[in-house]
């Protein structure tokens, strides 16, 4: 009887979690399988897919738009890593050195509050700031610096950098909390010993805080690399990839190829390559975190 009761309880539990597994497989794993298999086909979204082997991947090698978007993505990743690491770490250091814990909590809350603002709202706000009659150009005009005024999103030479550098002062709340937690984990005995050795101020930051925060640096760098490669919303909302292809990135190219041109097979091939690159970064991230555990 006890065995039957346990079996019945187990079956009841599995019955409750079965819908979760069904939705997980249908909405997450099946699209991955469909993209994997569709990358080797020509499919317009209506007619049955036609197997074409590696033609989509060969086409990628001669796709000038994809090449330009890859260069843009590499530039974006390089600046994104710097903006994700330096400002957040410096602010985390400043907060950590506030003497009263109550004020540390207040400052942390102030910098974390913007996380509740939807990203699309922030992007739309910055698009207004970058307009020809937006806040930046009006500010230049106020100080008599009309020669500094630009079409920030209309000039191919600066449009990409305008998108990259939006969000002043570039304090990512998530990164800030990671760095702050890393600084808090430094043993007090180590800090006191460093003070006795004369490691104060910037000397302490360079010789103690940064070396002991390397796991946090590695984690944030890898997560920023992955996030930058998936970053489609800013260029899509602000410029649509223009002017020309100056703000195009691979994931935006994949989106336009699939939804605008109706070349779903080629779009899936691009998505597969992006997936492989992101998977590689994820594996590196897991190994680095595991080695620091």
mmCIF file of C-alpha atoms in Angstrom:
data_model
loop_
_atom_site.group_PDB
_atom_site.id
_atom_site.type_symbol
_atom_site.label_atom_id
_atom_site.label_comp_id
_atom_site.label_asym_id
_atom_site.label_seq_id
_atom_site.Cartn_x
_atom_site.Cartn_y
_atom_site.Cartn_z
ATOM 1 C CA UNK A 1 0.000 0.000 0.000
ATOM 2 C CA UNK A 2 2.851 2.376 0.818
ATOM 3 C CA UNK A 3 4.433 1.672 -2.569
ATOM 4 C CA UNK A 4 1.150 2.389 -4.342
ATOM 5 C CA UNK A 5 0.709 5.608 -2.366
ATOM 6 C CA UNK A 6 4.218 6.776 -3.241
ATOM 7 C CA UNK A 7 3.686 5.901 -6.897
ATOM 8 C CA UNK A 8 0.405 7.815 -6.948
ATOM 9 C CA UNK A 9 2.055 10.853 -5.335
ATOM 10 C CA UNK A 10 4.916 10.725 -7.828
ATOM 11 C CA UNK A 11 2.543 10.460 -10.790
ATOM 12 C CA UNK A 12 0.541 13.385 -9.428
ATOM 13 C CA UNK A 13 3.697 15.490 -9.162
ATOM 14 C CA UNK A 14 4.787 14.584 -12.691
ATOM 15 C CA UNK A 15 1.318 15.438 -13.967
ATOM 16 C CA UNK A 16 1.623 18.941 -12.512
ATOM 17 C CA UNK A 17 5.038 19.629 -14.058
ATOM 18 C CA UNK A 18 4.229 17.954 -17.405
ATOM 19 C CA UNK A 19 2.684 21.132 -18.930
ATOM 20 C CA UNK A 20 5.872 23.029 -18.066
ATOM 21 C CA UNK A 21 8.009 20.530 -19.953
ATOM 22 C CA UNK A 22 5.601 20.557 -22.894
ATOM 23 C CA UNK A 23 5.739 24.352 -23.225
ATOM 24 C CA UNK A 24 9.518 24.321 -22.683
ATOM 25 C CA UNK A 25 10.060 21.823 -25.476
ATOM 26 C CA UNK A 26 7.570 23.432 -27.844
ATOM 27 C CA UNK A 27 8.550 27.086 -27.421
ATOM 28 C CA UNK A 28 12.306 26.765 -26.734
ATOM 29 C CA UNK A 29 13.843 23.521 -27.946
ATOM 30 C CA UNK A 30 11.699 22.959 -31.019
ATOM 31 C CA UNK A 31 12.530 26.417 -32.505
ATOM 32 C CA UNK A 32 16.213 25.609 -32.000
ATOM 33 C CA UNK A 33 15.776 22.329 -33.867
ATOM 34 C CA UNK A 34 13.784 24.088 -36.598
ATOM 35 C CA UNK A 35 16.495 26.732 -37.026
ATOM 36 C CA UNK A 36 19.188 24.067 -37.079
ATOM 37 C CA UNK A 37 17.481 22.062 -39.785
ATOM 38 C CA UNK A 38 16.176 25.116 -41.687
ATOM 39 C CA UNK A 39 19.671 26.576 -42.014
ATOM 40 C CA UNK A 40 20.373 23.990 -44.720
ATOM 41 C CA UNK A 41 17.262 24.764 -46.755
ATOM 42 C CA UNK A 42 15.755 27.419 -48.978
ATOM 43 C CA UNK A 43 12.452 28.448 -47.419
ATOM 44 C CA UNK A 44 10.301 31.470 -48.160
ATOM 45 C CA UNK A 45 7.937 30.848 -45.252
ATOM 46 C CA UNK A 46 5.106 29.558 -47.444
ATOM 47 C CA UNK A 47 6.302 26.750 -49.683
ATOM 48 C CA UNK A 48 7.873 23.564 -48.283
ATOM 49 C CA UNK A 49 11.587 23.970 -47.440
ATOM 50 C CA UNK A 50 13.999 22.734 -50.131
ATOM 51 C CA UNK A 51 17.278 21.221 -48.974
ATOM 52 C CA UNK A 52 20.279 23.093 -50.451
ATOM 53 C CA UNK A 53 23.122 21.829 -48.282
ATOM 54 C CA UNK A 54 25.771 24.393 -47.379
ATOM 55 C CA UNK A 55 24.689 27.017 -49.935
ATOM 56 C CA UNK A 56 23.436 29.400 -47.249
ATOM 57 C CA UNK A 57 26.781 29.295 -45.466
ATOM 58 C CA UNK A 58 28.688 29.823 -48.708
ATOM 59 C CA UNK A 59 26.482 32.822 -49.397
ATOM 60 C CA UNK A 60 27.417 34.256 -46.014
ATOM 61 C CA UNK A 61 31.082 34.351 -47.044
ATOM 62 C CA UNK A 62 30.269 36.670 -49.959
ATOM 63 C CA UNK A 63 27.572 38.734 -48.231
ATOM 64 C CA UNK A 64 28.952 42.291 -48.086
ATOM 65 C CA UNK A 65 26.137 43.479 -45.829
ATOM 66 C CA UNK A 66 26.872 40.697 -43.346
ATOM 67 C CA UNK A 67 30.555 41.587 -43.496
ATOM 68 C CA UNK A 68 29.862 45.245 -42.709
ATOM 69 C CA UNK A 69 27.464 44.297 -39.923
ATOM 70 C CA UNK A 70 30.115 41.999 -38.426
ATOM 71 C CA UNK A 71 32.628 44.858 -38.352
ATOM 72 C CA UNK A 72 30.002 47.052 -36.670
ATOM 73 C CA UNK A 73 29.336 44.299 -34.128
ATOM 74 C CA UNK A 74 33.050 43.983 -33.292
ATOM 75 C CA UNK A 75 33.302 47.749 -32.739
ATOM 76 C CA UNK A 76 30.158 47.622 -30.610
ATOM 77 C CA UNK A 77 31.503 44.726 -28.522
ATOM 78 C CA UNK A 78 34.830 46.476 -27.881
ATOM 79 C CA UNK A 79 33.205 49.663 -26.580
ATOM 80 C CA UNK A 80 30.438 47.756 -24.785
ATOM 81 C CA UNK A 81 32.984 45.847 -22.712
ATOM 82 C CA UNK A 82 34.741 49.062 -21.660
ATOM 83 C CA UNK A 83 31.464 50.790 -20.789
ATOM 84 C CA UNK A 84 30.201 47.740 -18.913
ATOM 85 C CA UNK A 85 33.326 47.380 -16.773
ATOM 86 C CA UNK A 86 34.951 50.739 -16.008
ATOM 87 C CA UNK A 87 32.053 53.027 -14.922
ATOM 88 C CA UNK A 88 30.293 50.322 -12.889
ATOM 89 C CA UNK A 89 33.502 49.277 -11.104
ATOM 90 C CA UNK A 90 34.465 52.862 -10.253
ATOM 91 C CA UNK A 91 31.020 53.611 -8.825
ATOM 92 C CA UNK A 92 31.055 50.315 -6.895
ATOM 93 C CA UNK A 93 34.414 51.368 -5.403
ATOM 94 C CA UNK A 94 33.040 54.757 -4.401
ATOM 95 C CA UNK A 95 29.973 53.240 -2.755
ATOM 96 C CA UNK A 96 32.049 50.570 -1.008
ATOM 97 C CA UNK A 97 34.270 53.222 0.564
ATOM 98 C CA UNK A 98 31.346 55.157 2.041
ATOM 99 C CA UNK A 99 31.759 54.700 5.778
ATOM 100 C CA UNK A 100 28.151 54.335 6.881
ATOM 101 C CA UNK A 101 26.355 51.224 5.622
ATOM 102 C CA UNK A 102 23.081 53.127 5.572
ATOM 103 C CA UNK A 103 24.414 55.577 3.006
ATOM 104 C CA UNK A 104 25.856 52.705 0.993
ATOM 105 C CA UNK A 105 22.345 51.296 0.799
ATOM 106 C CA UNK A 106 20.946 54.679 -0.297
ATOM 107 C CA UNK A 107 23.513 55.102 -3.080
ATOM 108 C CA UNK A 108 23.029 51.524 -4.277
ATOM 109 C CA UNK A 109 19.288 52.119 -4.463
ATOM 110 C CA UNK A 110 19.740 55.341 -6.441
ATOM 111 C CA UNK A 111 21.872 53.640 -9.075
ATOM 112 C CA UNK A 112 19.688 50.514 -9.252
ATOM 113 C CA UNK A 113 16.339 52.318 -9.581
ATOM 114 C CA UNK A 114 16.704 52.967 -13.365
ATOM 115 C CA UNK A 115 16.515 49.208 -13.934
ATOM 116 C CA UNK A 116 12.706 49.465 -13.626
ATOM 117 C CA UNK A 117 12.535 51.679 -16.744
ATOM 118 C CA UNK A 118 11.835 49.590 -19.869
ATOM 119 C CA UNK A 119 14.734 49.584 -22.318
ATOM 120 C CA UNK A 120 12.517 50.702 -25.209
ATOM 121 C CA UNK A 121 11.512 53.818 -23.268
ATOM 122 C CA UNK A 122 15.169 54.666 -22.674
ATOM 123 C CA UNK A 123 15.994 54.141 -26.355
ATOM 124 C CA UNK A 124 13.128 56.353 -27.512
ATOM 125 C CA UNK A 125 14.242 59.050 -25.084
ATOM 126 C CA UNK A 126 17.772 58.984 -26.474
ATOM 127 C CA UNK A 127 16.476 59.046 -30.031
ATOM 128 C CA UNK A 128 14.775 62.328 -29.140
ATOM 129 C CA UNK A 129 18.013 63.595 -27.550
ATOM 130 C CA UNK A 130 19.942 62.796 -30.750
ATOM 131 C CA UNK A 131 17.483 64.505 -33.118
ATOM 132 C CA UNK A 132 18.533 67.571 -35.107
ATOM 133 C CA UNK A 133 16.539 69.790 -32.742
ATOM 134 C CA UNK A 134 17.171 67.500 -29.768
ATOM 135 C CA UNK A 135 18.672 68.241 -26.396
ATOM 136 C CA UNK A 136 22.339 67.860 -27.398
ATOM 137 C CA UNK A 137 22.211 70.308 -30.298
ATOM 138 C CA UNK A 138 20.101 72.742 -28.300
ATOM 139 C CA UNK A 139 22.663 72.598 -25.502
ATOM 140 C CA UNK A 140 25.452 73.400 -27.956
ATOM 141 C CA UNK A 141 23.433 76.299 -29.325
ATOM 142 C CA UNK A 142 22.873 77.607 -25.796
ATOM 143 C CA UNK A 143 26.623 77.865 -25.244
ATOM 144 C CA UNK A 144 27.372 79.236 -28.700
ATOM 145 C CA UNK A 145 28.847 75.983 -30.005
ATOM 146 C CA UNK A 146 26.727 75.650 -33.126
ATOM 147 C CA UNK A 147 29.721 74.245 -35.049
ATOM 148 C CA UNK A 148 29.565 71.177 -32.782
ATOM 149 C CA UNK A 149 25.987 70.374 -33.771
ATOM 150 C CA UNK A 150 25.567 67.139 -35.699
ATOM 151 C CA UNK A 151 22.949 64.887 -37.219
ATOM 152 C CA UNK A 152 23.883 62.265 -34.652
ATOM 153 C CA UNK A 153 21.785 59.460 -36.150
ATOM 154 C CA UNK A 154 21.930 60.706 -39.746
ATOM 155 C CA UNK A 155 25.686 60.770 -40.261
ATOM 156 C CA UNK A 156 27.103 57.348 -41.271
ATOM 157 C CA UNK A 157 30.418 58.201 -39.615
ATOM 158 C CA UNK A 158 28.996 58.799 -36.132
ATOM 159 C CA UNK A 159 25.599 57.056 -36.020
ATOM 160 C CA UNK A 160 27.016 53.761 -34.685
ATOM 161 C CA UNK A 161 29.001 55.514 -31.966
ATOM 162 C CA UNK A 162 25.975 57.616 -31.017
ATOM 163 C CA UNK A 163 24.034 54.417 -30.333
ATOM 164 C CA UNK A 164 26.936 52.792 -28.496
ATOM 165 C CA UNK A 165 27.500 55.768 -26.181
ATOM 166 C CA UNK A 166 23.884 56.452 -25.290
ATOM 167 C CA UNK A 167 22.997 55.943 -21.658
ATOM 168 C CA UNK A 168 25.371 58.377 -19.932
ATOM 169 C CA UNK A 169 26.834 57.779 -17.327
ATOM 170 C CA UNK A 170 26.822 54.125 -18.442
ATOM 171 C CA UNK A 171 26.196 52.646 -14.993
ATOM 172 C CA UNK A 172 24.716 49.181 -15.445
ATOM 173 C CA UNK A 173 22.854 48.336 -12.210
ATOM 174 C CA UNK A 174 23.437 44.612 -12.632
ATOM 175 C CA UNK A 175 27.192 45.055 -13.136
ATOM 176 C CA UNK A 176 27.357 47.540 -10.276
ATOM 177 C CA UNK A 177 25.831 45.035 -7.850
ATOM 178 C CA UNK A 178 28.180 42.269 -9.031
ATOM 179 C CA UNK A 179 31.246 44.447 -8.439
ATOM 180 C CA UNK A 180 29.907 45.672 -5.105
ATOM 181 C CA UNK A 181 29.268 42.108 -3.943
ATOM 182 C CA UNK A 182 32.796 41.158 -5.002
ATOM 183 C CA UNK A 183 34.288 44.025 -2.996
ATOM 184 C CA UNK A 184 32.201 43.047 0.029
ATOM 185 C CA UNK A 185 33.549 39.493 -0.161
ATOM 186 C CA UNK A 186 37.143 40.678 0.407
ATOM 187 C CA UNK A 187 38.080 39.581 3.954
ATOM 188 C CA UNK A 188 38.517 42.432 6.414
ATOM 189 C CA UNK A 189 41.813 40.916 7.571
ATOM 190 C CA UNK A 190 43.219 41.292 4.052
ATOM 191 C CA UNK A 191 42.086 44.933 3.893
ATOM 192 C CA UNK A 192 43.651 45.711 7.273
ATOM 193 C CA UNK A 193 46.907 44.036 6.262
ATOM 194 C CA UNK A 194 46.961 46.076 3.053
ATOM 195 C CA UNK A 195 46.514 49.281 5.044
ATOM 196 C CA UNK A 196 49.463 48.377 7.276
ATOM 197 C CA UNK A 197 51.561 47.862 4.140
ATOM 198 C CA UNK A 198 50.619 51.323 2.905
ATOM 199 C CA UNK A 199 48.131 50.167 0.240
ATOM 200 C CA UNK A 200 45.614 53.008 0.433
ATOM 201 C CA UNK A 201 43.698 55.001 -2.132
ATOM 202 C CA UNK A 202 44.445 54.126 -5.758
ATOM 203 C CA UNK A 203 47.313 51.880 -4.652
ATOM 204 C CA UNK A 204 44.836 49.677 -2.842
ATOM 205 C CA UNK A 205 42.475 49.640 -5.815
ATOM 206 C CA UNK A 206 45.240 48.548 -8.194
ATOM 207 C CA UNK A 207 46.992 46.076 -5.901
ATOM 208 C CA UNK A 208 44.104 44.622 -3.903
ATOM 209 C CA UNK A 209 40.603 45.336 -5.173
ATOM 210 C CA UNK A 210 41.151 44.672 -8.884
ATOM 211 C CA UNK A 211 43.128 41.406 -8.455
ATOM 212 C CA UNK A 212 40.556 40.039 -5.983
ATOM 213 C CA UNK A 213 37.679 41.129 -8.260
ATOM 214 C CA UNK A 214 38.965 39.311 -11.348
ATOM 215 C CA UNK A 215 36.156 36.692 -11.198
ATOM 216 C CA UNK A 216 33.596 39.517 -11.376
ATOM 217 C CA UNK A 217 35.493 41.164 -14.248
ATOM 218 C CA UNK A 218 35.545 37.893 -16.195
ATOM 219 C CA UNK A 219 31.855 37.238 -15.628
ATOM 220 C CA UNK A 220 30.796 40.727 -16.714
ATOM 221 C CA UNK A 221 33.064 40.683 -19.787
ATOM 222 C CA UNK A 222 31.637 37.364 -20.998
ATOM 223 C CA UNK A 223 28.021 38.390 -20.301
ATOM 224 C CA UNK A 224 28.611 41.693 -22.113
ATOM 225 C CA UNK A 225 30.041 39.885 -25.134
ATOM 226 C CA UNK A 226 27.007 37.620 -25.280
ATOM 227 C CA UNK A 227 24.552 40.484 -24.747
ATOM 228 C CA UNK A 228 26.199 42.678 -27.377
ATOM 229 C CA UNK A 229 25.914 39.985 -30.030
ATOM 230 C CA UNK A 230 22.184 39.690 -29.256
ATOM 231 C CA UNK A 231 21.574 43.450 -29.134
ATOM 232 C CA UNK A 232 18.974 44.123 -31.811
ATOM 233 C CA UNK A 233 16.591 46.607 -30.184
ATOM 234 C CA UNK A 234 18.751 49.822 -30.157
ATOM 235 C CA UNK A 235 19.656 49.828 -33.880
ATOM 236 C CA UNK A 236 16.208 48.563 -34.879
ATOM 237 C CA UNK A 237 14.341 51.271 -32.951
ATOM 238 C CA UNK A 238 16.748 54.181 -33.420
ATOM 239 C CA UNK A 239 17.955 53.858 -37.010
ATOM 240 C CA UNK A 240 16.665 50.627 -38.526
ATOM 241 C CA UNK A 241 20.287 49.855 -39.385
ATOM 242 C CA UNK A 242 20.896 53.069 -41.283
ATOM 243 C CA UNK A 243 21.972 55.424 -42.602
ATOM 244 C CA UNK A 244 23.028 52.922 -45.222
ATOM 245 C CA UNK A 245 24.410 49.972 -43.285
ATOM 246 C CA UNK A 246 26.399 52.019 -40.788
ATOM 247 C CA UNK A 247 24.493 50.683 -37.748
ATOM 248 C CA UNK A 248 23.731 47.214 -39.095
ATOM 249 C CA UNK A 249 24.632 44.257 -36.875
ATOM 250 C CA UNK A 250 24.411 40.534 -37.744
ATOM 251 C CA UNK A 251 21.301 39.848 -35.692
ATOM 252 C CA UNK A 252 19.497 42.785 -37.332
ATOM 253 C CA UNK A 253 20.585 41.497 -40.742
ATOM 254 C CA UNK A 254 19.175 38.100 -39.817
ATOM 255 C CA UNK A 255 15.879 39.716 -38.809
ATOM 256 C CA UNK A 256 15.561 41.751 -42.019
ATOM 257 C CA UNK A 257 16.588 38.888 -44.290
ATOM 258 C CA UNK A 258 13.916 36.687 -42.746
ATOM 259 C CA UNK A 259 10.991 39.041 -42.180
ATOM 260 C CA UNK A 260 11.508 41.606 -44.970
ATOM 261 C CA UNK A 261 13.052 39.544 -47.760
ATOM 262 C CA UNK A 262 11.271 36.317 -46.868
ATOM 263 C CA UNK A 263 14.518 34.281 -46.974
ATOM 264 C CA UNK A 264 13.925 32.291 -43.821
ATOM 265 C CA UNK A 265 16.464 29.593 -44.671
ATOM 266 C CA UNK A 266 19.281 32.106 -45.051
ATOM 267 C CA UNK A 267 18.139 33.924 -41.924
ATOM 268 C CA UNK A 268 18.233 30.640 -39.990
ATOM 269 C CA UNK A 269 21.786 30.036 -41.238
ATOM 270 C CA UNK A 270 22.863 33.427 -39.866
ATOM 271 C CA UNK A 271 21.035 32.678 -36.614
ATOM 272 C CA UNK A 272 22.823 29.332 -36.369
ATOM 273 C CA UNK A 273 26.241 30.969 -36.708
ATOM 274 C CA UNK A 274 25.319 33.564 -34.075
ATOM 275 C CA UNK A 275 24.089 30.739 -31.830
ATOM 276 C CA UNK A 276 27.395 28.863 -32.202
ATOM 277 C CA UNK A 277 29.394 31.991 -31.344
ATOM 278 C CA UNK A 278 27.229 32.728 -28.291
ATOM 279 C CA UNK A 279 27.451 29.067 -27.217
ATOM 280 C CA UNK A 280 31.244 29.282 -27.402
ATOM 281 C CA UNK A 281 31.254 32.372 -25.187
ATOM 282 C CA UNK A 282 28.884 30.635 -22.769
ATOM 283 C CA UNK A 283 31.184 27.604 -22.485
ATOM 284 C CA UNK A 284 34.148 29.896 -21.855
ATOM 285 C CA UNK A 285 32.115 31.722 -19.218
ATOM 286 C CA UNK A 286 31.180 28.482 -17.445
ATOM 287 C CA UNK A 287 34.783 27.278 -17.407
ATOM 288 C CA UNK A 288 36.101 30.583 -16.091
ATOM 289 C CA UNK A 289 33.477 30.747 -13.344
ATOM 290 C CA UNK A 290 34.112 27.101 -12.451
ATOM 291 C CA UNK A 291 37.872 27.673 -12.273
ATOM 292 C CA UNK A 292 37.314 30.557 -9.830
ATOM 293 C CA UNK A 293 34.912 28.620 -7.620
#
